[in-house]
Amino acid sequence: MRGTALSWGAIGLGTVVAFWLSGCGYNALQSKDEQVKSAWSEVLNQYQRRADLIPNLVNTVKGYAAQEQTVLLGVTEARAKAGSIQASPDMINDPQALAKFQAAQGELSGALSRLLVVSERYPELKSDQNFRDLQAQLEGTENRIAVARNRYIQAVQDYNLTVRSFPDNLTASMFGYKPKPNFAVENEAVISKPPAVDFSAPAPAPAPPPASAPAQ
C-alpha cells in the first residue's frame, strides 16, 4: 500500500509539473525555439545552394568574357569569404557572428549582381544555353533565399515577443531562453544593392561661359 501511495504521489507530482510547465509557457518557448532553428537551417540550405552554383556560373562567363577579370575575381573572392564563416547553430544566438555572416552574404549578392550586369555586354554569352540555365537557377535560388530569410525573421520576431512578454519572460529567464538577434533587413538591402553601372560614353564637359565684353 505504501509503495502504491508513493507511485500515485510520483504520478501526481509529475502531472503537476507537466501542467505547470505548460501553463507557464515553457512548451511554447521550446516550440518557438525549434521553429527558429528550423528556419535558420533553411536559410543556410539556400545560401549553400547559391554557393554551389557560382563556380559553374563564373567559368561559363569566363569562357566568353575572360577580360572581365575584376568582376570574376570579385565573385570568387566574395564566395570564398562567405564560405569561410562557420555557420554553426550557435550563430543565431550571437549578434556579432550573425552580422558578420549577413555582411558576407550581402557582399556576395552584390558581386553576383555586378557579374550579371557585365554579362549584358556579351550577346554570345547571353545566348549560351548553359548560361541561361545557370542564370535561371540563380534567380530561383535568390527567390528561395528571400523566402527563407523572411520566414526566419518572422520566427525570430515571434520567439522574441514570447521571451519578452509577461509571464513567459519569467519562464524564459528561469530556463535560459534569451532574445535572439535578427537580420538587419535595411542594412542588408543596402549591402546587396548593385552599384550603378553605365557603359555609355561619358557626357561631354559643359562649355565655359562666354567671356564678358570689356567695358568701353
Short mmCIF file of C-alpha atoms in Angstrom, two decimals:
data_model
loop_
_atom_site.label_atom_id
_atom_site.label_comp_id
_atom_site.label_asym_id
_atom_site.label_seq_id
_atom_site.Cartn_x
_atom_site.Cartn_y
_atom_site.Cartn_z
CA MET A 1 0.00 0.00 0.00
CA ARG A 2 2.79 2.36 0.87
CA GLY A 3 4.53 1.67 -2.47
CA THR A 4 1.26 2.25 -4.26
CA ALA A 5 0.82 5.54 -2.42
CA LEU A 6 4.32 6.62 -3.39
CA SER A 7 3.67 5.68 -7.01
CA TRP A 8 0.48 7.69 -7.09
CA GLY A 9 2.34 10.52 -5.38
CA ALA A 10 5.06 10.46 -8.02
CA ILE A 11 2.47 10.39 -10.80
CA GLY A 12 0.64 13.25 -9.20
CA LEU A 13 3.83 15.29 -8.87
CA GLY A 14 4.75 14.60 -12.49
CA THR A 15 1.30 15.69 -13.63
CA VAL A 16 1.53 18.87 -11.61
CA VAL A 17 4.97 19.67 -13.06
CA ALA A 18 3.75 18.98 -16.61
CA PHE A 19 0.73 21.23 -16.13
CA TRP A 20 2.95 23.93 -14.60
CA LEU A 21 5.45 23.82 -17.43
CA SER A 22 2.65 24.00 -19.96
CA GLY A 23 0.86 26.81 -18.18
CA CYS A 24 3.98 28.90 -17.65
CA GLY A 25 4.84 28.94 -21.33
CA TYR A 26 7.77 26.51 -21.30
CA ASN A 27 6.35 24.32 -24.05
CA ALA A 28 5.61 27.37 -26.19
CA LEU A 29 9.17 28.62 -25.73
CA GLN A 30 10.59 25.27 -26.77
CA SER A 31 8.32 25.14 -29.81
CA LYS A 32 9.22 28.64 -30.96
CA ASP A 33 12.92 28.00 -30.37
CA GLU A 34 12.73 24.93 -32.60
CA GLN A 35 10.92 26.95 -35.25
CA VAL A 36 13.77 29.46 -35.26
CA LYS A 37 16.35 26.67 -35.62
CA SER A 38 14.39 25.08 -38.44
CA ALA A 39 14.02 28.40 -40.27
CA TRP A 40 17.75 29.08 -39.85
CA SER A 41 18.62 25.67 -41.33
CA GLU A 42 16.58 26.52 -44.42
CA VAL A 43 18.36 29.87 -44.77
CA LEU A 44 21.72 28.06 -44.71
CA ASN A 45 20.49 25.47 -47.20
CA GLN A 46 19.52 28.13 -49.72
CA TYR A 47 22.73 30.12 -49.29
CA GLN A 48 24.68 26.89 -49.84
CA ARG A 49 22.62 26.18 -52.95
CA ARG A 50 23.67 29.57 -54.30
CA ALA A 51 27.32 28.98 -53.44
CA ASP A 52 27.25 25.67 -55.31
CA LEU A 53 26.01 27.41 -58.49
CA ILE A 54 28.71 30.07 -58.55
CA PRO A 55 31.75 28.09 -59.84
CA ASN A 56 29.89 26.94 -62.96
CA LEU A 57 28.49 30.42 -63.50
CA VAL A 58 31.92 32.05 -63.22
CA ASN A 59 33.50 29.50 -65.57
CA THR A 60 30.75 30.00 -68.14
CA VAL A 61 31.14 33.78 -68.08
CA LYS A 62 34.92 33.41 -68.24
CA GLY A 63 34.56 31.47 -71.49
CA TYR A 64 33.03 34.50 -73.19
CA ALA A 65 34.31 37.41 -71.13
CA ALA A 66 37.73 36.46 -69.80
CA GLN A 67 38.75 40.12 -69.86
CA GLU A 68 36.32 40.88 -67.02
CA GLN A 69 38.88 39.71 -64.50
CA THR A 70 37.98 42.27 -61.85
CA VAL A 71 34.33 41.21 -61.75
CA LEU A 72 35.09 37.49 -61.96
CA LEU A 73 37.68 37.73 -59.21
CA GLY A 74 35.28 39.75 -57.08
CA VAL A 75 32.66 37.00 -57.22
CA THR A 76 35.20 34.30 -56.46
CA GLU A 77 36.65 36.18 -53.50
CA ALA A 78 33.21 37.08 -52.13
CA ARG A 79 32.18 33.42 -52.33
CA ALA A 80 35.36 32.36 -50.53
CA LYS A 81 34.80 34.96 -47.81
CA ALA A 82 31.20 33.88 -47.26
CA GLY A 83 32.26 30.23 -47.18
CA SER A 84 34.99 30.90 -44.63
CA ILE A 85 32.42 31.87 -41.99
CA GLN A 86 31.44 28.83 -39.98
CA ALA A 87 27.64 28.96 -39.91
CA SER A 88 27.09 26.98 -36.73
CA PRO A 89 23.69 26.67 -34.98
CA ASP A 90 25.05 28.88 -32.18
CA MET A 91 25.32 31.78 -34.62
CA ILE A 92 21.63 32.58 -34.14
CA ASN A 93 22.45 33.49 -30.54
CA ASP A 94 25.48 35.64 -31.36
CA PRO A 95 24.68 39.14 -32.75
CA GLN A 96 28.23 39.80 -33.96
CA ALA A 97 28.57 36.43 -35.70
CA LEU A 98 25.17 36.82 -37.38
CA ALA A 99 26.02 40.34 -38.54
CA LYS A 100 29.35 39.12 -39.98
CA PHE A 101 27.61 36.28 -41.80
CA GLN A 102 24.95 38.62 -43.15
CA ALA A 103 27.51 41.15 -44.37
CA ALA A 104 29.49 38.45 -46.21
CA GLN A 105 26.38 37.11 -47.90
CA GLY A 106 25.35 40.64 -48.81
CA GLU A 107 28.74 41.28 -50.42
CA LEU A 108 28.35 38.08 -52.42
CA SER A 109 24.91 39.19 -53.59
CA GLY A 110 26.41 42.47 -54.76
CA ALA A 111 29.25 40.72 -56.59
CA LEU A 112 26.80 38.43 -58.38
CA SER A 113 24.68 41.41 -59.39
CA ARG A 114 27.73 43.07 -60.95
CA LEU A 115 28.57 39.86 -62.79
CA LEU A 116 25.09 39.66 -64.30
CA VAL A 117 25.21 43.32 -65.29
CA VAL A 118 28.52 42.78 -67.08
CA SER A 119 27.11 39.76 -68.90
CA GLU A 120 24.67 42.05 -70.66
CA ARG A 121 27.60 43.33 -72.73
CA TYR A 122 28.17 39.92 -74.35
CA PRO A 123 25.36 38.77 -76.67
CA GLU A 124 27.01 35.39 -77.30
CA LEU A 125 27.17 34.74 -73.57
CA LYS A 126 23.52 35.72 -73.11
CA SER A 127 22.52 33.29 -75.87
CA ASP A 128 24.50 30.40 -74.37
CA GLN A 129 22.06 27.76 -73.11
CA ASN A 130 24.24 26.78 -70.16
CA PHE A 131 24.46 30.41 -69.05
CA ARG A 132 20.71 30.88 -69.35
CA ASP A 133 20.09 27.76 -67.29
CA LEU A 134 22.54 28.87 -64.60
CA GLN A 135 21.03 32.35 -64.56
CA ALA A 136 17.53 30.91 -64.14
CA GLN A 137 18.73 28.65 -61.32
CA LEU A 138 20.45 31.58 -59.64
CA GLU A 139 17.35 33.76 -59.89
CA GLY A 140 15.23 30.96 -58.45
CA THR A 141 17.71 30.46 -55.62
CA GLU A 142 17.71 34.18 -54.81
CA ASN A 143 13.93 33.99 -54.50
CA ARG A 144 14.22 30.98 -52.21
CA ILE A 145 16.78 32.83 -50.11
CA ALA A 146 14.41 35.78 -49.75
CA VAL A 147 11.54 33.50 -48.69
CA ALA A 148 13.70 31.54 -46.24
CA ARG A 149 15.17 34.72 -44.78
CA ASN A 150 11.73 36.26 -44.30
CA ARG A 151 10.48 33.14 -42.57
CA TYR A 152 13.49 33.25 -40.28
CA ILE A 153 12.87 36.92 -39.49
CA GLN A 154 9.25 36.17 -38.63
CA ALA A 155 10.20 33.16 -36.49
CA VAL A 156 12.72 35.22 -34.51
CA GLN A 157 10.24 38.05 -34.06
CA ASP A 158 7.63 35.61 -32.75
CA TYR A 159 10.15 33.96 -30.44
CA ASN A 160 11.48 37.26 -29.11
CA LEU A 161 7.96 38.55 -28.47
CA THR A 162 7.25 35.48 -26.35
CA VAL A 163 10.54 35.73 -24.45
CA ARG A 164 9.90 39.38 -23.59
CA SER A 165 6.19 39.06 -22.72
CA PHE A 166 4.86 38.53 -19.21
CA PRO A 167 4.55 35.92 -17.74
CA ASP A 168 6.55 33.93 -20.32
CA ASN A 169 9.56 36.15 -19.67
CA LEU A 170 9.78 34.71 -16.15
CA THR A 171 9.95 31.17 -17.51
CA ALA A 172 12.40 32.24 -20.21
CA SER A 173 14.70 33.74 -17.60
CA MET A 174 14.42 30.63 -15.43
CA PHE A 175 15.39 28.26 -18.24
CA GLY A 176 17.93 30.48 -20.01
CA TYR A 177 15.89 31.49 -23.07
CA LYS A 178 17.19 34.83 -24.30
CA PRO A 179 16.15 37.13 -27.18
CA LYS A 180 17.86 36.22 -30.43
CA PRO A 181 19.48 38.65 -32.89
CA ASN A 182 17.75 39.07 -36.23
CA PHE A 183 18.71 40.02 -39.76
CA ALA A 184 19.12 43.77 -40.19
CA VAL A 185 16.85 43.95 -43.23
CA GLU A 186 17.54 47.58 -44.10
CA ASN A 187 21.31 47.21 -43.84
CA GLU A 188 21.28 44.03 -45.91
CA ALA A 189 19.28 45.78 -48.62
CA VAL A 190 21.96 48.47 -48.80
CA ILE A 191 24.82 45.95 -48.86
CA SER A 192 23.13 43.83 -51.54
CA LYS A 193 22.22 46.73 -53.81
CA PRO A 194 24.28 46.50 -57.01
CA PRO A 195 26.25 49.58 -57.95
CA ALA A 196 25.08 51.73 -60.81
CA VAL A 197 26.83 50.65 -63.98
CA ASP A 198 26.73 52.80 -67.12
CA PHE A 199 28.65 51.67 -70.18
CA SER A 200 27.57 54.59 -72.32
CA ALA A 201 30.06 57.22 -73.43
CA PRO A 202 30.76 59.87 -70.81
CA ALA A 203 28.88 63.11 -71.23
CA PRO A 204 30.97 65.98 -72.57
CA ALA A 205 32.09 68.58 -70.10
CA PRO A 206 29.94 71.74 -70.11
CA ALA A 207 31.33 74.59 -72.17
CA PRO A 208 32.71 77.53 -70.18
CA PRO A 209 30.53 80.63 -70.10
CA PRO A 210 31.40 83.26 -72.71
CA ALA A 211 33.76 85.96 -71.50
CA SER A 212 32.06 89.27 -70.88
CA ALA A 213 32.97 92.08 -73.23
CA PRO A 214 35.42 94.65 -71.79
CA ALA A 215 33.85 97.85 -70.57
CA GLN A 216 34.17 100.76 -73.02
#
